[in-house]
Coordinates of N, CA, C and O in Angstrom, one line a residue:
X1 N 39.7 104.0 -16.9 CA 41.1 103.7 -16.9 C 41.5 102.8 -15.8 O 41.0 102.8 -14.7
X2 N 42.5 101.9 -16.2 CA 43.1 101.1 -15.1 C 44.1 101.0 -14.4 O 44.7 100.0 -14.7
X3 N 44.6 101.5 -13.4 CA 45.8 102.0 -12.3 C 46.5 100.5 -11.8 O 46.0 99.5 -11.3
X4 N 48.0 100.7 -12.1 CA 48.5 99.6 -11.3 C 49.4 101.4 -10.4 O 49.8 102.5 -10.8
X5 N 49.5 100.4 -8.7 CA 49.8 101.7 -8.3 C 50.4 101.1 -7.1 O 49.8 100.2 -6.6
X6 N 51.9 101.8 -6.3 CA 52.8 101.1 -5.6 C 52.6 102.5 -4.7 O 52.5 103.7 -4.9
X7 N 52.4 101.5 -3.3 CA 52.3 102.4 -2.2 C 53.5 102.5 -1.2 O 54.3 101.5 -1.1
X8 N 53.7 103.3 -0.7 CA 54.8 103.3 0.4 C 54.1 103.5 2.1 O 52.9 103.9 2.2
X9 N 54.6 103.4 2.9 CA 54.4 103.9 4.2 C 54.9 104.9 4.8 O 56.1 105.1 5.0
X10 N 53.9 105.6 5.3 CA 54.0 107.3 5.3 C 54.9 107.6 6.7 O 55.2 108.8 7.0
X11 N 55.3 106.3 7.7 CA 55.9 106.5 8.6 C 57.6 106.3 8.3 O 58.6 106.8 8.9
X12 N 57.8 105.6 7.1 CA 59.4 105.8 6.2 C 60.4 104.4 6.7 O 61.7 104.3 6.5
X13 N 59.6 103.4 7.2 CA 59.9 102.1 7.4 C 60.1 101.3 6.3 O 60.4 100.1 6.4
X14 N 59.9 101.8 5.2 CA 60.8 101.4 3.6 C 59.4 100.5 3.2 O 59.6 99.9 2.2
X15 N 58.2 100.4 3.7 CA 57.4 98.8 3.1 C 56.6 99.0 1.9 O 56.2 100.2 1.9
X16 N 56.2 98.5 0.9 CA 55.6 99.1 -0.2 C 55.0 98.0 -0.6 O 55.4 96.9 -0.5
X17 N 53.7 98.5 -1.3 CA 52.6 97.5 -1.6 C 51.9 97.8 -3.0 O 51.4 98.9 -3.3
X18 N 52.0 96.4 -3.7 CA 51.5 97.2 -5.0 C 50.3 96.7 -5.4 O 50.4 95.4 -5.3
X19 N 48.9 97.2 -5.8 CA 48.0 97.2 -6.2 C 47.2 97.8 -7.5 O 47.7 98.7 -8.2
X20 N 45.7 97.1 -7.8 CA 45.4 97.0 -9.0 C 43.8 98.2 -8.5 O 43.3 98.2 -7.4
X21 N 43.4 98.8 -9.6 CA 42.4 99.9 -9.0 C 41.4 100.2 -10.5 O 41.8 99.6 -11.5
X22 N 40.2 100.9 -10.5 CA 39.9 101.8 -11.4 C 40.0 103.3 -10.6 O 39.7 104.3 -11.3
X23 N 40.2 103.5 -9.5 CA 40.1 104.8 -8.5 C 41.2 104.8 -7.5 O 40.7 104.6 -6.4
X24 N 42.3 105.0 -7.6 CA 43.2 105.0 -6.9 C 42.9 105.6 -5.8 O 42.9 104.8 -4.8
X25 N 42.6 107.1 -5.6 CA 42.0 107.8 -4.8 C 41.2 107.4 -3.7 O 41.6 107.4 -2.5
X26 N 40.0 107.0 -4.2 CA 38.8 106.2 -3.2 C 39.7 104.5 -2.6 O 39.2 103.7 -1.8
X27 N 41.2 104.2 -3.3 CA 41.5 102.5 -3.0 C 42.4 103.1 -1.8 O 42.2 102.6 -0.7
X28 N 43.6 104.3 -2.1 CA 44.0 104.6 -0.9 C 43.3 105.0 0.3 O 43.6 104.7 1.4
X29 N 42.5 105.6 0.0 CA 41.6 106.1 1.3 C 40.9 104.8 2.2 O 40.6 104.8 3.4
X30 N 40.8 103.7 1.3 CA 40.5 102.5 2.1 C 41.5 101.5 2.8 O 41.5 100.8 3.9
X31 N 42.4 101.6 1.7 CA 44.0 101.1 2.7 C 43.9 102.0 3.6 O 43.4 101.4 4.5
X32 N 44.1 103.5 4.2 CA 44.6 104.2 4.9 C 43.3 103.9 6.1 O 43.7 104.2 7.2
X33 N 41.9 103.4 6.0 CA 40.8 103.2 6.9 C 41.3 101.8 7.5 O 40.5 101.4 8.3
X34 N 42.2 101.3 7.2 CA 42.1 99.3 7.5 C 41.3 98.8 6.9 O 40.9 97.8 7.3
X35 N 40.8 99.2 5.9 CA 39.5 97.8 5.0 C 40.2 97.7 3.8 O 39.5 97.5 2.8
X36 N 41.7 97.8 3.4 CA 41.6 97.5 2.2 C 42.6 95.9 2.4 O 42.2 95.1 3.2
X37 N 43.6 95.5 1.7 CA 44.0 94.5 1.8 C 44.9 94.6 2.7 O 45.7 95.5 2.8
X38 N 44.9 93.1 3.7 CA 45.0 92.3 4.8 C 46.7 92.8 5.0 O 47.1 92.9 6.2
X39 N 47.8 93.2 3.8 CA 49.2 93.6 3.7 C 49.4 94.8 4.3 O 50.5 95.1 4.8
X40 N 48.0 95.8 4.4 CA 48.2 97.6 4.0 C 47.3 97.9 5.6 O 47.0 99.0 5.9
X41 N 47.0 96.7 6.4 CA 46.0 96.9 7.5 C 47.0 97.6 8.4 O 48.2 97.3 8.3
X42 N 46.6 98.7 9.4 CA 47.7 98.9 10.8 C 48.8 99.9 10.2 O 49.9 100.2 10.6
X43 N 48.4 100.3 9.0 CA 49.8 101.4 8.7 C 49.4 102.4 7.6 O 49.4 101.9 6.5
X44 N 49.0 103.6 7.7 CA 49.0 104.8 6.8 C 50.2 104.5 5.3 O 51.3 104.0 5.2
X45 N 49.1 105.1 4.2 CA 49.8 105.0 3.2 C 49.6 105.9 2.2 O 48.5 106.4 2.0
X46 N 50.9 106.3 1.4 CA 50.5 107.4 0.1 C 51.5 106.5 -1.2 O 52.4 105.6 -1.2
X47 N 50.8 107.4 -2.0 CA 51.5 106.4 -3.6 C 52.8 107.4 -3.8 O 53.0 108.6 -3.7
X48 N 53.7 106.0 -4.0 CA 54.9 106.4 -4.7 C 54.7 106.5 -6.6 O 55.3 107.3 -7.3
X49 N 54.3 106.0 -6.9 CA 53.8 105.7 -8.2 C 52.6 105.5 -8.7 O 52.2 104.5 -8.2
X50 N 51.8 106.0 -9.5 CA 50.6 105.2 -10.0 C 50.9 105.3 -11.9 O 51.3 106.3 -12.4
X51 N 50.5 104.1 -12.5 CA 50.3 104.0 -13.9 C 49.3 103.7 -14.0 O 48.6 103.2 -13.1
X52 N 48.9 104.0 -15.2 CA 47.6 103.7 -16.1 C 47.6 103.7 -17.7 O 48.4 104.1 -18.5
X53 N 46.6 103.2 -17.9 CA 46.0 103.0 -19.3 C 44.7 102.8 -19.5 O 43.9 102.3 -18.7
X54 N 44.2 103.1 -20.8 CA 43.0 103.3 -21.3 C 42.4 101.6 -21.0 O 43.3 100.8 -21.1
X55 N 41.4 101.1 -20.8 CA 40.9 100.1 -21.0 C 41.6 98.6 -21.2 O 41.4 97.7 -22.0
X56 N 42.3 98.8 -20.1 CA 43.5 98.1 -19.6 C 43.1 96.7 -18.6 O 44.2 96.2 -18.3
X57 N 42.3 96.2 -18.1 CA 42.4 95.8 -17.0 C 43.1 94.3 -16.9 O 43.8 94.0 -16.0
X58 N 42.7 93.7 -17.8 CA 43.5 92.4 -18.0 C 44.9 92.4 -18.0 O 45.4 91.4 -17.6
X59 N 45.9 93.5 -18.5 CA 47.2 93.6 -18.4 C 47.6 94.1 -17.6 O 48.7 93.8 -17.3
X60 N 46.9 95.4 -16.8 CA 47.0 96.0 -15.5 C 47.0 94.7 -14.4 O 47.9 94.7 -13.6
X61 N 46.4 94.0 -14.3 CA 46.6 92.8 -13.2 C 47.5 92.2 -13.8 O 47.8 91.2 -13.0
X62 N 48.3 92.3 -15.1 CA 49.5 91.6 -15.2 C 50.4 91.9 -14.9 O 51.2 91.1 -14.5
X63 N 50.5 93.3 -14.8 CA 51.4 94.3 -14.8 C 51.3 94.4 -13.2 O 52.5 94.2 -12.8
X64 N 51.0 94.6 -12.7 CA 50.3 94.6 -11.4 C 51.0 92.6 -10.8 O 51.8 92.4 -9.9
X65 N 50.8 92.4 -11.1 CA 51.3 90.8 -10.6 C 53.0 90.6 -10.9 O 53.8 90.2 -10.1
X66 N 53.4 91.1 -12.3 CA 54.7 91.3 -12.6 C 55.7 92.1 -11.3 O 56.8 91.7 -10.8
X67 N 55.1 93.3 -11.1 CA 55.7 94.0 -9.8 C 55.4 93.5 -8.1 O 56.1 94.0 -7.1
X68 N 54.4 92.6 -8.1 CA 54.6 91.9 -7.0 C 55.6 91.2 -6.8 O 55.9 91.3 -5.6
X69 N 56.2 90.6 -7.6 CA 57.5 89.8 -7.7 C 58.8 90.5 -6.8 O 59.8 90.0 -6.2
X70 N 58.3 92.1 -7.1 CA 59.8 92.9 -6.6 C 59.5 93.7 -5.0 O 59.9 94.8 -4.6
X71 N 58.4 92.7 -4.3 CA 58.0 93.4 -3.3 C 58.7 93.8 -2.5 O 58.7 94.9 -2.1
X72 N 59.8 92.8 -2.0 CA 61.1 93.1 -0.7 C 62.1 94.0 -1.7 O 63.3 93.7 -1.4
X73 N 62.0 94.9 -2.4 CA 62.4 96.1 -2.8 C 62.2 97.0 -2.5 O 61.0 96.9 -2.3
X74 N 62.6 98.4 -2.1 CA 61.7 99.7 -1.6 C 60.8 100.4 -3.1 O 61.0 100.2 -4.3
X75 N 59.8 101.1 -2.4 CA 58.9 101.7 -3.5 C 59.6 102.3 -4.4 O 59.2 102.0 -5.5
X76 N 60.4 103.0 -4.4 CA 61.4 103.5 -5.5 C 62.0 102.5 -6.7 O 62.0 102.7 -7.9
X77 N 62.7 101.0 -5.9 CA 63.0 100.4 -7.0 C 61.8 99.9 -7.4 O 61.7 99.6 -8.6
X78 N 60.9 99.6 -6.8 CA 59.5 98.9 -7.4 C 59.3 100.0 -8.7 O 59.0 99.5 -9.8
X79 N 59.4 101.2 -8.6 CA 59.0 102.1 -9.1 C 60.2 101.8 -10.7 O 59.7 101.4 -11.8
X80 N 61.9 102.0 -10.5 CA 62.0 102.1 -11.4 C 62.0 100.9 -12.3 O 62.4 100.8 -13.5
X81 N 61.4 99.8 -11.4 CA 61.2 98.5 -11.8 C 60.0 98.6 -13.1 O 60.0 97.8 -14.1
X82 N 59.2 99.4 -13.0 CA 58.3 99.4 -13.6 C 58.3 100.4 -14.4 O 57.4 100.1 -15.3
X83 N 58.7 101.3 -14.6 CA 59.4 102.3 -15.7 C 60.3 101.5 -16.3 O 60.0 101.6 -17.5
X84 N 61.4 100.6 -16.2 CA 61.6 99.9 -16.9 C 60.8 98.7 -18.4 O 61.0 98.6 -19.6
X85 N 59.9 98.0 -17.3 CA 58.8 96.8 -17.8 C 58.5 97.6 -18.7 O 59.0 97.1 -19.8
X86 N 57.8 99.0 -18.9 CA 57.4 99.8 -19.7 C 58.3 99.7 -20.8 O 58.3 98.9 -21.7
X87 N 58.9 100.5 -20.5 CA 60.1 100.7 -21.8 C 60.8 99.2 -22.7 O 61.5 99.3 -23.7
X88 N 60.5 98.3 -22.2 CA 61.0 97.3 -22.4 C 60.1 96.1 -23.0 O 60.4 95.1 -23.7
X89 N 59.0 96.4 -22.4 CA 58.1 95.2 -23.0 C 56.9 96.0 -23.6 O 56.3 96.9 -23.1
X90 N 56.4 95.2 -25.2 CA 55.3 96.1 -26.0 C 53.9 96.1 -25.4 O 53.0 97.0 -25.7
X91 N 53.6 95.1 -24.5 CA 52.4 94.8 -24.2 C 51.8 96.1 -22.9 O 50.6 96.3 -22.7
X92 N 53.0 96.7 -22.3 CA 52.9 97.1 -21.6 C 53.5 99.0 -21.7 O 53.7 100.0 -21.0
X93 N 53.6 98.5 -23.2 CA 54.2 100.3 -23.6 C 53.0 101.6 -23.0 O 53.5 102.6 -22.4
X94 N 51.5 101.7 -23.1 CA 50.6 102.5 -23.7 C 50.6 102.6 -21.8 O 49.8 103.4 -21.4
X95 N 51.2 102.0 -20.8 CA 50.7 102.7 -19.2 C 51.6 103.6 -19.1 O 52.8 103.3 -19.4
X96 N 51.1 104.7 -18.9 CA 51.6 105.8 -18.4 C 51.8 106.5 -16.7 O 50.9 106.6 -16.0
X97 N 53.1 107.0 -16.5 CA 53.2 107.6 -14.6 C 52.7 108.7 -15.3 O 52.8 109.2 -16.3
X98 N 51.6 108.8 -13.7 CA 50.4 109.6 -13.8 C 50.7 110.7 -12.6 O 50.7 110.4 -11.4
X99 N 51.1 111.9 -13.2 CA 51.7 113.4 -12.5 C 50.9 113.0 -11.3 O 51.4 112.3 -10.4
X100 N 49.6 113.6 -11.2 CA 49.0 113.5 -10.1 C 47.5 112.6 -9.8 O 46.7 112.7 -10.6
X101 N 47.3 111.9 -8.8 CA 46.5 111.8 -8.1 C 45.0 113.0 -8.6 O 45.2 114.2 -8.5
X102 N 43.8 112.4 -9.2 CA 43.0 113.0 -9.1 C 41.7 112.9 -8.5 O 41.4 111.7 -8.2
X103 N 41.0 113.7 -8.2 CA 39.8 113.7 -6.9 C 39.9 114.0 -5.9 O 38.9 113.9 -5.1

């Protein structure tokens, strides 16, 4: 499965960062070490959101690039920014918010 998935900062400084994954899990734990991307370095992080879809990856980086656009938003509107996209565009109907984090 393919995860487009928006992070926030666990200190509550509003910053949110959106990225593309097959393992959400193992990608936060690497943001949260400083080795993931150069944006997420120097600051603890947990997901406000993650979506997915079955065998998705080509539109997950679309979808994922679409929500970059709304980065100087907080994770919440990034969030219902993309609950929106969903409901709204067909290419992007089948990602689903995913209850929980698994692993």
């Amino acid at each position: 499965m393919a995860y487009v998935y928006i992070l926030r900062t666990c200190n509550g400084d509003g910053k949110a960062y959106v990225g593309f994954t097959f393992d959400v899990v193992q990608r936060l734990a690497t943001h949260n070490a400083g080795k993931g991307a150069i944006a997420t370095c120097g600051a603890q992080w947990e997901c406000e959101a993650v979506f997915g879809a079955v065998g998705a990856k080509s539109r997950a980086l679309r979808f994922e690039s679409l929500l970059q656009f709304h980065i100087t938003k907080t994770p919440a509107e990034i969030r219902q920014t993309a609950l929106r996209t969903i409901q709204e565009n067909d290419e992007f109907r089948d990602f689903e918010l995913q209850e929980r984090l698994e692993g």
